[in-house]
Amino acid sequence: MIDEANESHSTIKFTYEYSLSEINFLDVTISLTNGIINTDLYRKSVEKNNMLHVRSFHSPKVKKAIPKGQFIRAKRITSRTAKYNEVKLSLTKRFKERGYESNTINNAMKEVDTIPRSELLCQKKKDCSNQKITFVSTFNSNSNKMENIIKKYWPLIQADRQFGHLFTEQPRFCYKRGRSLKDILCPSDTRQKKSLFQGRKKKGTYPCLSCNCCSSIIKGSKINHPSKGYEINLNVYATCKSTHVVYLLKCPCGLGYVGQTSREVKMRIQEHKRNIKNYKENTQTDTSISKHFFICKHNSMQLRWCVLDEAAIDKRGDNRINRLLQTEGRWIKKLGTLHPDGLNDFWSLKPFL
């Protein structure tokens, strides 16, 4: 059967191996010796030494934890002490090839040697008593400085009369891997956006010609900064029916408001217009925009708007709403629309954490 399969394609070839006493599965070799089942660590003969290099741009804590993690994995899988000792020597050699210091390797090995294998085979119970806040950020050259600054001034947060009791413990710092040359030069996501148009793609916001929001669109591929006046290029094509977008509202005074919506943008614009028309203090219609229009005696027909950006669908299935909120925050800072320079009354860092 294998020979027939190998004849069907010139470059794809299959191999096989079999035994009555042992079998390899993933990273484990299961063998039967004198009626006893043993397990050993399995590694393909063609496998390269792909341990993370000690000079790799990762958090020092991550690199320090790798040797211990690998020795724990080896001890958990390997059922015979003699075989485990062989694996330890192999791992030590591989770590040294990747630049790890002997002290780091030996300390990790000694620590794992003190842990009984029976304990490693038991499933760890989650510690629900730990209520530490997790601070997640992308690792960079300033991460250590930022961590030290937060720890240094954490007592100031704890001293707050209103919220201090919520921050009794310092946060746990976790880091995401930063963008590498591999990500830039060899991206795993090689998709190409398909377009129905053969000519140059339009950019900016254009009317759908079927709603009452079309007449108030700020058309074109550029907008002017609400307070400073310089031009800003837009990089998306949108209509009144576009969804998951960040939009700009402008009043006759020139002040701007940046918002976001996951619905069709025309529905959100219509809500803003209704709030302006039906403004009443301390009700649902009392928003920063409607209040400004009421005080300045503007009307809803004077409201102008356009789409600034979008959170496109990612086939990997990330949190699109969170990405939309991040984009909104960036545009609020870019256009300076926070009160008193604009009509946004607040913005949150929560989507970035």
Coordinates of C-alpha atoms in Angstrom, one line a residue:
M1 CA 0.0 0.0 0.0
I2 CA 2.8 2.4 0.9
D3 CA 4.6 1.7 -2.4
E4 CA 1.4 2.4 -4.3
A5 CA 1.0 5.7 -2.5
N6 CA 4.6 6.8 -3.2
E7 CA 4.0 6.2 -6.9
S8 CA 1.1 8.6 -7.1
H9 CA 3.2 11.8 -6.6
S10 CA 6.7 12.7 -7.6
T11 CA 7.6 14.8 -4.5
I12 CA 5.3 13.5 -1.7
K13 CA 6.6 10.3 -0.2
F14 CA 5.4 8.2 2.8
T15 CA 7.5 6.2 5.3
Y16 CA 6.3 3.8 7.9
E17 CA 7.7 1.8 10.9
Y18 CA 6.2 -0.8 13.0
S19 CA 7.1 -2.8 16.1
L20 CA 5.4 -5.5 18.3
S21 CA 6.9 -4.0 21.5
E22 CA 6.8 -0.2 21.1
I23 CA 5.1 2.7 19.4
N24 CA 5.8 6.4 18.9
F25 CA 3.0 8.9 19.4
L26 CA 3.6 12.7 19.3
D27 CA 6.5 13.2 21.8
V28 CA 6.1 9.9 23.6
T29 CA 7.5 6.4 23.0
I30 CA 5.3 3.7 24.6
S31 CA 7.0 0.4 25.1
L32 CA 6.2 -3.0 26.6
T33 CA 9.1 -4.7 28.5
N34 CA 8.6 -7.9 30.5
G35 CA 4.9 -7.1 30.8
I36 CA 5.5 -3.6 32.1
I37 CA 4.4 -0.5 30.1
N38 CA 7.1 2.2 30.0
T39 CA 7.0 5.7 28.5
D40 CA 10.0 7.7 27.2
L41 CA 10.5 11.0 25.6
Y42 CA 10.5 10.7 21.8
R43 CA 12.3 13.1 19.4
K44 CA 12.5 12.7 15.7
S45 CA 16.0 12.1 14.3
V46 CA 15.6 14.9 11.8
E47 CA 14.4 17.4 14.4
K48 CA 16.6 20.5 14.8
N49 CA 17.5 22.2 18.1
N50 CA 14.7 24.7 18.1
M51 CA 15.0 25.8 21.8
L52 CA 14.5 29.6 22.2
H53 CA 18.0 31.2 21.9
V54 CA 19.1 33.0 25.0
R55 CA 19.8 36.2 23.0
S56 CA 16.3 36.2 21.6
F57 CA 14.3 39.3 22.3
H58 CA 12.0 37.9 25.0
S59 CA 11.3 38.7 28.6
P60 CA 14.2 37.4 30.8
K61 CA 11.6 35.7 33.0
V62 CA 10.4 33.6 30.0
K63 CA 14.0 32.5 29.1
K64 CA 14.7 31.6 32.8
A65 CA 11.5 29.5 33.0
I66 CA 12.2 27.4 29.8
P67 CA 14.9 25.1 31.2
K68 CA 12.7 24.2 34.2
G69 CA 9.7 23.6 32.0
Q70 CA 11.6 21.3 29.7
F71 CA 13.0 19.3 32.6
I72 CA 9.5 18.9 34.2
R73 CA 8.2 17.8 30.8
A74 CA 11.0 15.2 30.5
K75 CA 10.5 13.9 34.0
R76 CA 6.7 13.6 33.6
I77 CA 7.0 11.6 30.4
T78 CA 10.0 9.4 31.2
S79 CA 9.0 6.6 33.5
R80 CA 12.5 5.1 34.1
T81 CA 15.1 6.9 36.1
A82 CA 18.0 5.7 33.9
K83 CA 16.3 7.0 30.8
Y84 CA 15.5 10.3 32.5
N85 CA 19.2 10.8 33.3
E86 CA 20.0 10.3 29.6
V87 CA 17.4 12.9 28.6
K88 CA 18.8 15.4 31.2
L89 CA 22.2 15.2 29.6
S90 CA 20.7 15.6 26.1
L91 CA 18.6 18.7 27.3
T92 CA 21.7 20.2 28.9
K93 CA 23.7 19.9 25.7
R94 CA 20.9 21.5 23.7
F95 CA 20.5 24.4 26.1
K96 CA 24.3 25.1 26.0
E97 CA 24.2 25.1 22.2
R98 CA 21.5 27.8 22.5
G99 CA 23.6 30.0 24.8
Y100 CA 22.2 29.2 28.2
E101 CA 24.6 29.4 31.2
S102 CA 25.5 26.3 33.1
N103 CA 24.2 27.8 36.4
T104 CA 20.8 28.4 35.0
I105 CA 20.5 24.9 33.6
N106 CA 21.9 23.2 36.7
N107 CA 19.6 25.2 39.1
A108 CA 16.6 24.3 37.0
M109 CA 17.7 20.6 37.0
K110 CA 18.2 20.5 40.7
E111 CA 14.9 22.1 41.4
V112 CA 13.0 19.5 39.3
D113 CA 15.0 16.7 40.8
T114 CA 13.4 17.5 44.2
I115 CA 9.9 17.2 42.9
P116 CA 8.4 13.6 43.0
R117 CA 7.3 12.3 39.6
S118 CA 3.9 11.3 41.1
E119 CA 3.3 14.9 41.9
L120 CA 4.0 16.0 38.3
L121 CA 1.5 13.5 37.0
C122 CA -1.3 14.9 39.1
Q123 CA -3.4 17.7 37.6
K124 CA -2.7 21.0 39.2
K125 CA -5.5 22.7 41.1
K126 CA -6.2 26.3 40.2
D127 CA -5.5 28.8 42.9
C128 CA -8.7 30.9 42.9
S129 CA -7.6 32.9 46.0
N130 CA -5.1 34.9 44.0
Q131 CA -6.9 38.1 42.9
K132 CA -3.9 39.9 41.4
I133 CA -4.6 42.1 38.4
T134 CA -2.8 41.0 35.3
F135 CA -1.1 43.7 33.3
V136 CA -0.6 42.5 29.7
S137 CA 1.6 44.4 27.3
T138 CA 3.8 43.7 24.3
F139 CA 7.4 43.1 25.4
N140 CA 9.9 45.8 24.3
S141 CA 13.2 47.4 25.5
N142 CA 11.3 49.6 28.0
S143 CA 9.1 46.9 29.6
N144 CA 11.4 46.4 32.6
K145 CA 11.5 50.2 33.2
M146 CA 7.7 50.4 33.0
E147 CA 7.3 47.5 35.4
N148 CA 9.6 49.2 37.9
I149 CA 7.8 52.5 37.7
I150 CA 4.4 50.9 38.3
K151 CA 5.8 48.9 41.3
K152 CA 7.4 52.1 42.6
Y153 CA 4.3 54.2 42.6
W154 CA 1.7 51.5 43.3
P155 CA 1.4 52.7 47.0
L156 CA -0.1 55.9 45.6
I157 CA -3.0 53.9 44.1
Q158 CA -3.3 51.9 47.3
A159 CA -3.6 55.2 49.3
D160 CA -6.6 56.3 47.3
R161 CA -9.6 56.7 49.7
Q162 CA -12.2 55.6 47.2
F163 CA -10.5 52.8 45.2
G164 CA -7.4 51.9 47.3
H165 CA -9.0 48.8 48.8
L166 CA -9.3 47.3 45.3
F167 CA -5.5 47.3 44.7
T168 CA -4.2 45.6 47.8
E169 CA -1.7 43.5 45.8
Q170 CA 0.7 44.6 43.1
P171 CA -0.3 43.5 39.5
R172 CA 1.1 40.4 37.8
F173 CA 3.1 41.5 34.7
C174 CA 2.7 39.4 31.5
Y175 CA 4.1 40.0 28.1
K176 CA 3.1 39.2 24.6
R177 CA 5.8 38.6 22.0
G178 CA 6.8 41.6 20.0
R179 CA 6.8 41.7 16.2
S180 CA 9.9 40.1 14.8
L181 CA 11.8 40.1 11.5
K182 CA 10.1 36.7 10.7
D183 CA 6.6 38.3 11.1
I184 CA 7.7 41.1 8.7
L185 CA 9.6 39.0 6.1
C186 CA 7.7 35.7 6.3
P187 CA 4.1 36.4 7.5
S188 CA 1.9 33.4 8.0
D189 CA -1.1 35.3 6.9
T190 CA -0.5 35.8 3.2
R191 CA -4.1 36.6 2.2
Q192 CA -4.7 39.2 -0.5
K193 CA -7.8 41.4 -0.4
K194 CA -10.0 40.8 -3.4
S195 CA -11.6 43.8 -5.1
L196 CA -14.4 43.9 -7.6
F197 CA -13.0 47.1 -9.1
Q198 CA -10.2 47.1 -11.6
G199 CA -9.4 50.8 -11.3
R200 CA -7.9 52.8 -8.4
K201 CA -9.7 52.2 -5.2
K202 CA -11.8 55.1 -3.8
K203 CA -11.0 56.4 -0.3
G204 CA -13.3 58.4 1.9
T205 CA -17.0 58.3 2.7
Y206 CA -19.7 58.2 0.0
P207 CA -23.5 58.3 0.1
C208 CA -25.6 55.2 -0.2
L209 CA -28.3 57.4 -1.9
S210 CA -31.1 55.8 0.2
C211 CA -31.1 57.5 3.6
N212 CA -31.3 61.0 5.1
C213 CA -27.7 60.9 6.3
C214 CA -26.2 61.1 2.8
S215 CA -26.6 64.9 2.6
S216 CA -24.4 65.5 5.6
I217 CA -21.4 63.5 4.6
I218 CA -18.0 65.1 4.5
K219 CA -16.9 63.8 1.1
G220 CA -13.4 63.2 -0.2
S221 CA -10.3 61.2 0.7
K222 CA -9.0 63.9 3.1
I223 CA -10.2 65.7 6.2
N224 CA -9.0 68.7 8.1
H225 CA -7.9 68.4 11.7
P226 CA -10.7 69.8 13.8
S227 CA -8.6 72.3 15.7
K228 CA -5.2 72.6 13.9
G229 CA -6.5 72.6 10.3
Y230 CA -3.9 70.4 8.6
E231 CA -5.0 67.7 6.2
I232 CA -5.2 64.0 7.1
N233 CA -5.4 61.3 4.5
L234 CA -8.1 58.6 4.9
N235 CA -7.3 55.0 4.0
V236 CA -10.7 53.4 3.9
Y237 CA -13.7 53.3 1.6
A238 CA -17.1 53.6 3.4
T239 CA -20.7 54.4 2.8
C240 CA -23.7 55.0 5.1
K241 CA -24.1 51.2 5.3
S242 CA -20.6 50.4 6.5
T243 CA -20.3 48.5 9.8
H244 CA -17.6 48.3 12.5
V245 CA -16.3 51.8 11.8
V246 CA -14.9 54.8 13.6
Y247 CA -16.5 58.0 12.6
L248 CA -16.0 61.8 13.0
L249 CA -18.8 64.3 13.8
K250 CA -18.3 68.0 13.2
C251 CA -20.4 70.9 14.4
P252 CA -20.5 74.4 12.8
C253 CA -18.1 75.6 15.5
G254 CA -15.5 73.3 14.1
L255 CA -15.3 71.0 17.2
G256 CA -15.1 67.3 16.5
Y257 CA -16.4 64.1 18.1
V258 CA -14.9 60.6 17.4
G259 CA -17.2 57.6 18.0
Q260 CA -17.5 54.0 17.0
T261 CA -20.3 51.6 16.0
S262 CA -20.5 47.9 15.0
R263 CA -23.9 48.6 13.3
E264 CA -24.5 50.4 10.0
V265 CA -23.0 53.8 10.6
K266 CA -26.2 55.6 9.3
M267 CA -28.1 54.1 12.3
R268 CA -25.7 55.7 14.7
I269 CA -25.7 59.1 12.9
Q270 CA -29.5 59.1 13.0
E271 CA -29.4 58.5 16.7
H272 CA -27.1 61.5 17.2
K273 CA -29.5 63.6 15.1
R274 CA -32.6 62.5 17.1
N275 CA -30.8 63.3 20.4
I276 CA -30.1 66.8 19.0
K277 CA -33.7 67.3 18.0
N278 CA -35.2 65.9 21.2
Y279 CA -32.6 67.2 23.7
K280 CA -33.7 67.3 27.3
E281 CA -31.4 67.7 30.2
N282 CA -30.8 64.6 32.4
T283 CA -32.5 62.2 30.0
Q284 CA -31.2 59.6 27.5
T285 CA -30.9 62.4 24.9
D286 CA -28.5 64.4 27.1
T287 CA -25.1 63.6 25.5
S288 CA -22.0 65.7 25.0
I289 CA -23.0 66.4 21.4
S290 CA -26.7 67.2 21.8
K291 CA -25.9 69.4 24.8
H292 CA -23.3 71.4 22.8
F293 CA -25.8 71.8 19.9
F294 CA -28.5 73.0 22.3
I295 CA -26.2 75.5 24.1
C296 CA -24.8 76.9 20.8
K297 CA -28.3 76.9 19.2
H298 CA -27.2 74.6 16.3
N299 CA -29.7 72.2 14.6
S300 CA -29.3 68.6 13.5
M301 CA -29.2 69.7 9.8
Q302 CA -25.8 71.3 10.5
L303 CA -24.2 68.1 11.7
R304 CA -21.5 66.8 9.3
W305 CA -19.8 63.4 9.5
C306 CA -17.5 61.0 7.8
V307 CA -15.9 57.5 8.4
L308 CA -12.3 57.7 9.6
D309 CA -11.4 54.0 9.9
E310 CA -12.7 50.5 10.2
A311 CA -12.0 47.2 12.0
A312 CA -12.0 44.8 9.1
I313 CA -12.8 41.1 9.6
D314 CA -9.8 39.1 10.6
K315 CA -10.0 35.5 9.5
R316 CA -8.1 34.4 12.6
G317 CA -11.1 35.4 14.7
D318 CA -9.7 38.0 17.1
N319 CA -11.9 40.3 19.2
R320 CA -13.2 42.7 16.5
I321 CA -15.1 44.9 19.0
N322 CA -12.0 45.4 21.1
R323 CA -9.9 46.2 18.0
L324 CA -12.7 48.8 17.1
L325 CA -12.4 50.4 20.5
Q326 CA -8.6 50.6 20.2
T327 CA -9.0 52.3 16.8
E328 CA -11.4 54.8 18.3
G329 CA -9.0 55.6 21.1
R330 CA -6.2 56.2 18.6
W331 CA -8.3 58.6 16.6
I332 CA -9.5 60.5 19.7
K333 CA -5.8 61.2 20.5
K334 CA -4.8 61.9 16.9
L335 CA -7.6 64.5 16.4
G336 CA -7.5 65.9 19.9
T337 CA -11.2 65.7 20.4
L338 CA -11.2 65.3 24.2
H339 CA -13.0 68.1 26.1
P340 CA -12.3 71.1 26.1
D341 CA -10.7 70.8 22.6
G342 CA -13.5 68.6 21.3
L343 CA -16.8 67.0 22.2
N344 CA -15.5 63.6 23.6
D345 CA -16.0 63.7 27.3
F346 CA -13.7 60.7 28.0
W347 CA -11.7 57.8 26.5
S348 CA -10.6 54.5 28.1
L349 CA -7.3 52.6 28.1
K350 CA -9.2 49.4 28.9
P351 CA -9.2 48.0 25.3
F352 CA -5.4 48.2 25.2
L353 CA -4.9 46.2 28.4

